[in-house]
Coordinates of C-alpha atoms in Angstrom, one line a residue:
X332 CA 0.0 0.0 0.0
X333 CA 1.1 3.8 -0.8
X334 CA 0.3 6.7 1.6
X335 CA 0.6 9.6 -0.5
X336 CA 1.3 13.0 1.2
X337 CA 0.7 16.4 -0.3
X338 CA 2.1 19.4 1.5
X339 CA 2.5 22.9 0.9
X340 CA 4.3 25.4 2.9
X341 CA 5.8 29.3 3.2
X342 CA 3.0 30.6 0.7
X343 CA 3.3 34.2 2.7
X344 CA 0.3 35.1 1.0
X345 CA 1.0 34.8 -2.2
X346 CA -2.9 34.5 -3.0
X347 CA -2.6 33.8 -7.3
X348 CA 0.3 30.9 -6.8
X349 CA -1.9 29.5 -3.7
X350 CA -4.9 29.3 -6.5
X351 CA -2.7 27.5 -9.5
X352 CA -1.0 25.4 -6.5
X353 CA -4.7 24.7 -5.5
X354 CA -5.6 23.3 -8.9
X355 CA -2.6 21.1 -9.5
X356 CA -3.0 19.8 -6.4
X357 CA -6.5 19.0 -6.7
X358 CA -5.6 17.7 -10.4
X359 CA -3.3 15.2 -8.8
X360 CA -5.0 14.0 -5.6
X361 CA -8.2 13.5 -7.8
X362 CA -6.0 11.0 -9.9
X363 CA -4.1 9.2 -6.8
X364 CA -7.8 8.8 -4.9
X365 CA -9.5 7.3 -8.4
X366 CA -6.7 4.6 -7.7
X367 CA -7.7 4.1 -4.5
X368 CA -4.6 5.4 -3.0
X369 CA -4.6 6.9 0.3
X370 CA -3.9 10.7 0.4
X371 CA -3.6 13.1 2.8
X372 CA -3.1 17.2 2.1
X373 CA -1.1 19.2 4.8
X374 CA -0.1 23.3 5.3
X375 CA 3.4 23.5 7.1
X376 CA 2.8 27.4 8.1
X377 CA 3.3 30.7 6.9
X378 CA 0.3 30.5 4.7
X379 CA -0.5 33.8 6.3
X380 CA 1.2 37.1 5.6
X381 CA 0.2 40.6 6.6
X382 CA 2.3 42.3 3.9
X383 CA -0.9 41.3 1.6
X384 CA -4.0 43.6 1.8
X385 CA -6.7 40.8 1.9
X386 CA -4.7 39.2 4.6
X387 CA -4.0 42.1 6.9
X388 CA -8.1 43.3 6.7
X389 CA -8.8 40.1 7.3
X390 CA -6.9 38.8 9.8
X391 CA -6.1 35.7 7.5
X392 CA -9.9 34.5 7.5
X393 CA -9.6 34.9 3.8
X394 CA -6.5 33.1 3.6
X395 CA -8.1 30.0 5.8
X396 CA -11.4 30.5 3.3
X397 CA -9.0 29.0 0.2
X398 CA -7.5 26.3 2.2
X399 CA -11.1 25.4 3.0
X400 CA -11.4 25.3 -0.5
X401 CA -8.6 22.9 -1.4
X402 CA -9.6 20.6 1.5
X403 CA -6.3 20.4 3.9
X404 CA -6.2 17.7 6.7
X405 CA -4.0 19.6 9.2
X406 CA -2.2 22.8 9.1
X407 CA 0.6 23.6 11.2
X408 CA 1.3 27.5 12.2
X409 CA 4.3 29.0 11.3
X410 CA 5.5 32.2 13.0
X411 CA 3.8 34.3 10.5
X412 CA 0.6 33.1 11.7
X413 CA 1.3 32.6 15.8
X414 CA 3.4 36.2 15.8
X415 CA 1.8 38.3 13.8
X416 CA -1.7 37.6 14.9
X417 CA -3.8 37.4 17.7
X418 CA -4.4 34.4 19.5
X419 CA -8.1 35.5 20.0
X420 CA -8.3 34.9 15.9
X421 CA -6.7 31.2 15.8
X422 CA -9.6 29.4 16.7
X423 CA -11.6 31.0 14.2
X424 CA -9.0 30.1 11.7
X425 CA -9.2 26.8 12.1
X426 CA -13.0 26.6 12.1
X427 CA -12.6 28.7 8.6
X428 CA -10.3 25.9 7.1
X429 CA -12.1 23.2 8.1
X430 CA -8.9 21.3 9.5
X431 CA -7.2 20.5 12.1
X432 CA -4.5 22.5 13.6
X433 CA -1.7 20.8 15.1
X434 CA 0.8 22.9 17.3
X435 CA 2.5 21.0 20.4
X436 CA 4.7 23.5 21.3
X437 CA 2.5 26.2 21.4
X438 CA 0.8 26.7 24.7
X439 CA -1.2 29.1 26.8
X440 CA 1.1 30.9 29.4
X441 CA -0.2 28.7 32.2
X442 CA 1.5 25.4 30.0
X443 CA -2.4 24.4 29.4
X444 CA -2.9 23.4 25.8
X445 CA -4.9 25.8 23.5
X446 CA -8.8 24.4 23.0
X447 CA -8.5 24.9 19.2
X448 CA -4.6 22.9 18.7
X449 CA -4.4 19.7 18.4
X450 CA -1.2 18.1 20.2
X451 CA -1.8 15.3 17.1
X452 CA -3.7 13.4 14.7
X453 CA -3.8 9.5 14.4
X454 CA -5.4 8.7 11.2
X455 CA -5.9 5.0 10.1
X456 CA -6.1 3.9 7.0
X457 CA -7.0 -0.3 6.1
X458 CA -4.2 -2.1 8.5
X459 CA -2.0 1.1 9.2
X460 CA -2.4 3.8 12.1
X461 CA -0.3 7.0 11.4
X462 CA 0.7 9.6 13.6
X463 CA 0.7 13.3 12.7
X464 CA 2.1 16.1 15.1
X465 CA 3.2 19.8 14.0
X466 CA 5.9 21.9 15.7
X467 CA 6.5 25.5 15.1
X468 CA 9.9 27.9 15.6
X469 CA 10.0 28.6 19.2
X470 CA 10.7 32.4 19.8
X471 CA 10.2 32.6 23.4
X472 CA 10.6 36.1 24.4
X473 CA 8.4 37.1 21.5
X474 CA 5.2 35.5 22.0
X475 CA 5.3 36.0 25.6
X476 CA 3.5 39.1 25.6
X477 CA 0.5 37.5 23.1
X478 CA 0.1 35.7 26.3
X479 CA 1.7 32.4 24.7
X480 CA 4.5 29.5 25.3
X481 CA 6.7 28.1 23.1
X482 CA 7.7 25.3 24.5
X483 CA 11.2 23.6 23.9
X484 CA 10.9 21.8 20.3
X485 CA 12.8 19.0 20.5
X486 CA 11.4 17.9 24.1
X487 CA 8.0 18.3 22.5
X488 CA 8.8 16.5 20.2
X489 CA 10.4 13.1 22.0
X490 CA 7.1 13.2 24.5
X491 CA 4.4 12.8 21.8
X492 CA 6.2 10.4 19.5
X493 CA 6.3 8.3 22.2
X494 CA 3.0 9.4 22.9
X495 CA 2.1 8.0 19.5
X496 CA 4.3 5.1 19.5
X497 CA 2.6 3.9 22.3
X498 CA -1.3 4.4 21.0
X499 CA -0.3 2.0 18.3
X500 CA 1.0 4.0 15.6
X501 CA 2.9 2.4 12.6
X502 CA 4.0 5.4 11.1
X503 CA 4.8 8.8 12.5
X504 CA 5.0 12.1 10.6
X505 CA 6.0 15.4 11.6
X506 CA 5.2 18.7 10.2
X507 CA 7.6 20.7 11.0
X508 CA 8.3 24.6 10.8
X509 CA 11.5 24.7 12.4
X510 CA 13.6 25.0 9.3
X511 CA 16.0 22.2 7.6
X512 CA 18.9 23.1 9.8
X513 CA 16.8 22.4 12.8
X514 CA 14.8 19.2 11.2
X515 CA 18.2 17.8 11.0
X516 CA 18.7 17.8 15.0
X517 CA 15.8 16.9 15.5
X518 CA 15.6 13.6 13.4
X519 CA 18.8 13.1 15.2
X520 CA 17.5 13.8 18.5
X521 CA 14.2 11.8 18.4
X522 CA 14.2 8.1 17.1
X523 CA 10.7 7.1 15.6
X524 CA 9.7 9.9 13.1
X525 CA 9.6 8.2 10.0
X526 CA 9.2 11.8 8.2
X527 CA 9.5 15.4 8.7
X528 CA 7.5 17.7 6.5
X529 CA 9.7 20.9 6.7
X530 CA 9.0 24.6 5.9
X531 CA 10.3 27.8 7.2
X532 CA 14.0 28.2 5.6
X533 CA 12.1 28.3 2.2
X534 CA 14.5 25.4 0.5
X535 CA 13.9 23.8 -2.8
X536 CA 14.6 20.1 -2.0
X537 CA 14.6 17.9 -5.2
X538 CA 16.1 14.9 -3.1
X539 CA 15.0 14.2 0.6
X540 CA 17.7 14.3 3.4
X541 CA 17.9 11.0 5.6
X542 CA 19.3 11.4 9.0
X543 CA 19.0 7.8 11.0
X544 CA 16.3 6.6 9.7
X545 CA 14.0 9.7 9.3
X546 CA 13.5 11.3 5.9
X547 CA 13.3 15.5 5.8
X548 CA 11.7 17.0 2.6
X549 CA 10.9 20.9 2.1
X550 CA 9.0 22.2 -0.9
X551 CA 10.8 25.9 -1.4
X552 CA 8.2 29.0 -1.0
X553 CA 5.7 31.3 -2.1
X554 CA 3.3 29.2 -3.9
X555 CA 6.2 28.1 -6.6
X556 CA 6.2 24.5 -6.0
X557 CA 4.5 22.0 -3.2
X558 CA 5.8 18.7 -2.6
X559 CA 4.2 14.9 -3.0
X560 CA 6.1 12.1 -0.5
X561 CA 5.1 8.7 -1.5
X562 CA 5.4 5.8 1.6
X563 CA 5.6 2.6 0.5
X564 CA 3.6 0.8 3.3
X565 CA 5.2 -3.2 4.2
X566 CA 1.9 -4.9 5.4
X567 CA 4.0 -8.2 6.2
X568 CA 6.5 -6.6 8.3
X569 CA 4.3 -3.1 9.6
X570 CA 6.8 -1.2 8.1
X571 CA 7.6 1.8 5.9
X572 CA 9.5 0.4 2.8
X573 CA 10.6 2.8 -0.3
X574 CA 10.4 6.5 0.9
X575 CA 10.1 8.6 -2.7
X576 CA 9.8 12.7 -3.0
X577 CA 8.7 15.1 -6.0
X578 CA 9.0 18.9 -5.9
X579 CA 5.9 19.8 -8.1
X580 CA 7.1 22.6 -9.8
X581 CA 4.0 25.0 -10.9
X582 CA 4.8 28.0 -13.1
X583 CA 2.6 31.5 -14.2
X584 CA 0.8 30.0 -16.3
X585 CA -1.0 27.4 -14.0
X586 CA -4.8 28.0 -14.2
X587 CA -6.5 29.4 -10.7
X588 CA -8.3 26.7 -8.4
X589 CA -12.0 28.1 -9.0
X590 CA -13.7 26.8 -6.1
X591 CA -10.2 29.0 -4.1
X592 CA -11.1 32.0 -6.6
X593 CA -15.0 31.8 -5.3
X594 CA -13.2 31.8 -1.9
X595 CA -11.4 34.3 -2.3
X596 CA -13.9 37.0 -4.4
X597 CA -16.5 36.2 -1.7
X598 CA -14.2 38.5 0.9
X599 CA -13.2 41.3 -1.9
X600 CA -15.9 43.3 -0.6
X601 CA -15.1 43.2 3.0
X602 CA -11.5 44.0 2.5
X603 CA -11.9 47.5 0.4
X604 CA -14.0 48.4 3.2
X605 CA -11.7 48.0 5.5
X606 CA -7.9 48.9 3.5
X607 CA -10.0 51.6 2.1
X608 CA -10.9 53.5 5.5
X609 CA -9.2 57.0 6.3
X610 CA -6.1 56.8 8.4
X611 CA -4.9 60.1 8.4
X612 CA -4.9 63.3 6.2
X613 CA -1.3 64.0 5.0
X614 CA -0.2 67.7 5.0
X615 CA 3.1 67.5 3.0
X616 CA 5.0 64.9 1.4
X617 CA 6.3 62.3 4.0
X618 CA 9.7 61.0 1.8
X619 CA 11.8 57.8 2.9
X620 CA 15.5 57.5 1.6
X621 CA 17.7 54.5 2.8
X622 CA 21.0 57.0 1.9
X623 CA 20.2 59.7 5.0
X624 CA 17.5 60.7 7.1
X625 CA 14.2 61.2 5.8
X626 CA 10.6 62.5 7.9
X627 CA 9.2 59.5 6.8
X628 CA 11.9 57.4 8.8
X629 CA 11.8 59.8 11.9
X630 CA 7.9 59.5 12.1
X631 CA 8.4 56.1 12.4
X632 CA 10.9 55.9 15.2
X633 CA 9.0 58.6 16.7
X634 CA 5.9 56.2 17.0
X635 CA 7.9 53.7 18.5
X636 CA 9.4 56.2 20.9
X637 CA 6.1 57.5 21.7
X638 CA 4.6 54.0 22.9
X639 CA 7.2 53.1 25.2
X640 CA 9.1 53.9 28.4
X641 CA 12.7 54.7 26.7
X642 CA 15.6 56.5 26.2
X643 CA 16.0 56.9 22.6
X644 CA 14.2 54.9 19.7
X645 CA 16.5 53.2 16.7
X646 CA 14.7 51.9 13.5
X647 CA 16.1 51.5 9.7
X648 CA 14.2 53.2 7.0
X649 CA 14.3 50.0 5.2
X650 CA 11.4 49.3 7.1
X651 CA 9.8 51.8 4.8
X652 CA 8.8 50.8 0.9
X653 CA 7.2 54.0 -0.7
X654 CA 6.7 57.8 0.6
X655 CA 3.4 59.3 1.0
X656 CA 1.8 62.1 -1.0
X657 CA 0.1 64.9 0.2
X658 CA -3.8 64.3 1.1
X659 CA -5.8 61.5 2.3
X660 CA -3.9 58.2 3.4
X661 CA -6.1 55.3 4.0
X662 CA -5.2 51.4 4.9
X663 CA -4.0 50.3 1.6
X664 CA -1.5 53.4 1.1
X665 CA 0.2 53.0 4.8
X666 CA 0.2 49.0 4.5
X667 CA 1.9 49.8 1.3
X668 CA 4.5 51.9 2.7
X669 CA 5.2 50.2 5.7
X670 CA 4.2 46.6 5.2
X671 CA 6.6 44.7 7.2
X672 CA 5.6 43.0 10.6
X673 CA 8.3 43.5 12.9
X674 CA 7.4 44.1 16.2
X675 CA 9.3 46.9 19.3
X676 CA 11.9 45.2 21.3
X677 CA 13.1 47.1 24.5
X678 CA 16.6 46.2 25.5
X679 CA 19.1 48.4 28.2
X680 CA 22.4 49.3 26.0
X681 CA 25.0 50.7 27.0
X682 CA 26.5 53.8 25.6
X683 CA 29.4 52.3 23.9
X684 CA 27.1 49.6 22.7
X685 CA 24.6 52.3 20.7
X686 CA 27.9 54.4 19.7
X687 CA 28.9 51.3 17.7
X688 CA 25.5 50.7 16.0
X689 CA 24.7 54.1 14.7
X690 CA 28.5 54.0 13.5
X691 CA 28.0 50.5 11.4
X692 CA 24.7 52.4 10.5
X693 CA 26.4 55.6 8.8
X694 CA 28.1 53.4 6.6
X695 CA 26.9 53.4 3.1
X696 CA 27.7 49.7 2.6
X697 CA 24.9 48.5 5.3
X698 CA 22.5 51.1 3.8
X699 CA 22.5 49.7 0.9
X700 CA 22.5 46.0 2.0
X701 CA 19.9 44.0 1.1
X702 CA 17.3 43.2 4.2
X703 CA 16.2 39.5 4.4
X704 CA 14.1 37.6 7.3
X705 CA 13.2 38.0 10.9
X706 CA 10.2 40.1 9.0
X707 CA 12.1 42.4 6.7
X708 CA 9.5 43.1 4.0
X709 CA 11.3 46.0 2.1
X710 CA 14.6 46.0 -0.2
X711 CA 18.0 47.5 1.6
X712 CA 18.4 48.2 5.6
X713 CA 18.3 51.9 4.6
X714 CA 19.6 54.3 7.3
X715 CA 18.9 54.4 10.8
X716 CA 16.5 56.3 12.1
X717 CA 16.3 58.0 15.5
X718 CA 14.4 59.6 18.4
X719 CA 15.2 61.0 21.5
X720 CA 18.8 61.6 20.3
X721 CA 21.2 64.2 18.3
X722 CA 23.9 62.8 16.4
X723 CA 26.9 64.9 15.9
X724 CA 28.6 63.8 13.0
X725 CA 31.7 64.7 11.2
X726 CA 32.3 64.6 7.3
X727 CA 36.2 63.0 6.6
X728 CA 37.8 64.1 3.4
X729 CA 36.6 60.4 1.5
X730 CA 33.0 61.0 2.3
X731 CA 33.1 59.0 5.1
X732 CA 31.3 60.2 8.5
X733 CA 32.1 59.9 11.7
X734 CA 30.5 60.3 15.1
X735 CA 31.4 63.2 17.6
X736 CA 29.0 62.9 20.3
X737 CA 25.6 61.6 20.8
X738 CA 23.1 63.8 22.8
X739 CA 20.2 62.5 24.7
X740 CA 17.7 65.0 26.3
X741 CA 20.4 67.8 25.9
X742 CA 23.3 65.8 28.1
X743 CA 26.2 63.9 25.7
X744 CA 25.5 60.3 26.3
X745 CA 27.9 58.4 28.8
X746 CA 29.7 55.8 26.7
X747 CA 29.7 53.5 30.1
X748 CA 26.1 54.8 31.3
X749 CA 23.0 52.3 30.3
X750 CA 19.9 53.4 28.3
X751 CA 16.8 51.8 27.5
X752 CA 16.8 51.4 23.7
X753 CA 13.0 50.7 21.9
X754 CA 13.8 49.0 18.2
X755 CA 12.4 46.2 16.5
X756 CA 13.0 42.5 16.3
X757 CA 14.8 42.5 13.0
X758 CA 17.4 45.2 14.2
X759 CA 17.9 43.1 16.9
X760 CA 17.8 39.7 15.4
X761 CA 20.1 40.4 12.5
X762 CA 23.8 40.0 12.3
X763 CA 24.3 43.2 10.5
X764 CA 24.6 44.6 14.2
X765 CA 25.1 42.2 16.5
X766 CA 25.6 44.6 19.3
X767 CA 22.2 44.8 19.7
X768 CA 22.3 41.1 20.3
X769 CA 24.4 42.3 23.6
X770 CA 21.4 43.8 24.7
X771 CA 19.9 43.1 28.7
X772 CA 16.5 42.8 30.0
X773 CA 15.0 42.1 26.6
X774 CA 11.3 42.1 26.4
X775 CA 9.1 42.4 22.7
X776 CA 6.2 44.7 22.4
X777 CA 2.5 43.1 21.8
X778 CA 1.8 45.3 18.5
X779 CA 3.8 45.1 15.3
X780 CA 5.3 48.8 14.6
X781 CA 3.5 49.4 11.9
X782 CA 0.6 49.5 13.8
X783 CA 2.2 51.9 16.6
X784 CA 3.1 54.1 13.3
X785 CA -0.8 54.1 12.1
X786 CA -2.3 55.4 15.3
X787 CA 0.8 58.3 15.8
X788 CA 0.1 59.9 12.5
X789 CA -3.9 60.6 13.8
X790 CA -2.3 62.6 16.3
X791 CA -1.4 66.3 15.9
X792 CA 1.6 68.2 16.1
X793 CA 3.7 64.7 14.5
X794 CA 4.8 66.1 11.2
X795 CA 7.0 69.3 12.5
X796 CA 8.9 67.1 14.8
X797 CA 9.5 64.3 12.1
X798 CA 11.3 67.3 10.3
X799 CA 13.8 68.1 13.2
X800 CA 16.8 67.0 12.3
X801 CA 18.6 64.1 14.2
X802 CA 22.1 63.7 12.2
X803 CA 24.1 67.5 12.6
X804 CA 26.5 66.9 10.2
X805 CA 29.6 68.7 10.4
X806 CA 31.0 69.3 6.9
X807 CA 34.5 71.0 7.8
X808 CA 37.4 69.4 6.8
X809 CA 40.4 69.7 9.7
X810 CA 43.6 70.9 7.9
X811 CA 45.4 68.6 9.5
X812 CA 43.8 65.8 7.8
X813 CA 43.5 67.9 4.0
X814 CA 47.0 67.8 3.9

């Protein structure tokens, strides 16, 4: 006997590949269950993405419409969809999909399991039981303050296959959003998963990895491919046999799921209403440059500033995608200029520790360096943006500018004094600055900045003070060093 499984993972939204994956998928399950094979259909998370308008007015209910559509037997949440929205919302996820969502190492703070996550699945199928469990990237310090655990992975992971070992299951699967590096340790780690379905690091695997006996297989991102693992089921000795894998590649030129089109239309209403509401009335262009400071980029750390108990806010203009015109600014035009998800993280630096950061900042190099994970949505890093702080900076004869002094509330900061810093998690997740990494009594913010940004500009008196200048810059060559 076969056990066919179909998976799809790291769609982030992208609603027109989800539709063309949708109908080869269909296409090809249609064919595999007209030969009475067994098949099952699985999500391994990030299906969600709030860079997409129909997603972000929606709060990914029409995302879990179109998997309703296509008919999934489990989904398991990725960080776009346990960080970026509200636990109040996952339950009504679910019941949208139609499917069950398996999460064991997501919990309520109190270590009590959510009432709409399944721990697993045991589905049986003529003379085999098979065991289904999902695991998701654990960032503890991040959803602490959504009022959620992330439980260690890999300990999650050794109690319910046991768990499932011992209610009789022949054959245990994982789907697993941890990423290949860390499917790797864990098929290491934990004897008896037979396969990992992997998602999260966005790899296009054309071959499966074997570690011990455990096959990994990943099907890339964004809607281009989705992946078909075939078991070859032993009845004679009640085990799996041949393990074999197929990236199913789908290009442009796929035609769109209807039944996920009907899905989908049926919340086009809704979300204009919504995206289309009046945010704020613009009274002069707001511009963002990644090469210097811009208003748009000071507004921004000035929102974050605004919202929290700190010395000084730090935020890259990358963060930033378009400017804004003059006028009225609804949903659409500020999701489109400031789409990313990233969330405030407060951290005590000290003042050596921030001297060094703006310093890798001012260098054109890192401006201009292309942004990538930990919710980076735009292009390059762009500059850093500030509030609560004067730079004094000093031009060198090769263009290159260095800092003098750093004032904060109209004292020079103490290079061995501590300040409480307010940036966001990709600033402090990337290695671009590690000092940030150095940080102490680290906690993450509930709302994503964006967010803090949309409620600031409804406030008055916000656009002169994005215009004060943060970065004095003097251009004075010493004759000493233009000789």
């Amino acid at each position: 006997m076969k056990i066919h499984l179909l998976h799809t993972n790291d769609l982030h939204s992208s609603l027109e590949n989800y539709m063309r994956v949708g109908h080869r998928l269909r296409a090809l399950r249609a064919n595999l269950t007209a030969s009475k094979e067994v098949v099952w259909t699985f999500d391994i998370g990030d299906l969600i993405d709030r860079v997409r308008p129909e997603t972000e007015a929606s709060l990914g209910r029409v995302n879990a419409a179109m998997m309703r559509a296509l008919s999934v037997d489990a989904w398991v949440f990725g960080n776009n969809e346990g960080l970026t929205l509200p636990s109040s919302v996952w339950g009504e996820l679910g019941n949208l999909a139609n499917t069950r969502i398996l999460c064991a190492n997501l919990q309520q703070l109190n270590g009590q399991s959510f009432p709409f996550f399944d721990r697993a699945l045991i589905l049986s199928q003529e003379n085999v039981t098979i065991g289904v469990f999902g695991l998701t990237a654990a960032y503890p310090l991040a959803y602490q303050p959504l009022g959620v655990k992330a439980a260690p992975p890999f300990e999650t992971a050794k109690e319910v296959v046991q768990e499932l070992r011992g209610k009789g299951c022949s054959v245990v699967i994982c789907l697993s959003h941890l990423g290949l590096f860390d499917d790797r340790v864990l098929a290491q780690r934990v004897p008896g998963i037979d396969v990992i379905l992997g998602g999260h690091t966005h790899h296009f695997m054309h071959e499966p990895e074997v570690v011990g006996h455990t096959y990994i297989f990943q099907a890339g991102k964004h809607g281009r491919a989705f992946g078909h693992v075939s078991l070859e089921w032993v009845s004679d000795e009640k085990r799996v046999g041949s393990v074999s894998v197929e990236l199913v590649e789908v290009n442009e030129y796929e035609p769109l799921d209807r039944a996920m089109l009907a899905a989908y239309e049926s919340w086009r209403s809704e979300i204009d209403t919504v995206m289309g509401k009046q945010v704020a009335e613009i009274p002069e262009r707001l511009e963002v440059r990644f090469r210097g400071e811009s208003a748009f980029a000071n507004l921004l750390a000035d929102a974050l500033l605004a919202n929290y108990d700190a010395h000084l806010s730090i935020m890259m203009s990358g963060a930033l995608t378009a400017s804004l015109l003059p006028g009225r600014a609804d949903q659409y035009h500020l999701l489109g200029a400031c789409s990313t998800p990233t969330r405030p993280v407060l951290m005590n630096l000290t003042g050596q520790q921030i001297l060094s950061i703006l310093e890798v900042g001012l260098q054109p190099e890192i401006q201009m360096k292309l942004g990538k994970g930990f919710g980076f949505r735009g292009a390059v890093i762009g500059h850093l943006a500030v509030a609560g702080a004067v730079i004094y900076t000093k031009e060198l004869q090769d263009g290159q500018h260095v800092i003098e002094k750093v004032m904060l509330a109209g004292k020079e900061m103490n290079l061995e004094g501590v300040y409480r810093v307010a940036t966001c998690e990709y600033l402090y997740l990337t290695h671009t600055f590690p000092q940030f990494q150095c940080g102490t009594e680290v906690t993450f913010g509930a709302p994503m900045v964006r967010e803090l940004l949309v409620n600031y500009i409804q406030q008055e008196n916000v656009w002169e003070k994005a215009n004060e200048i943060r970065y004095q810059i003097d251009s004075t060559v010493d004759e000493e060093e233009s000789q």
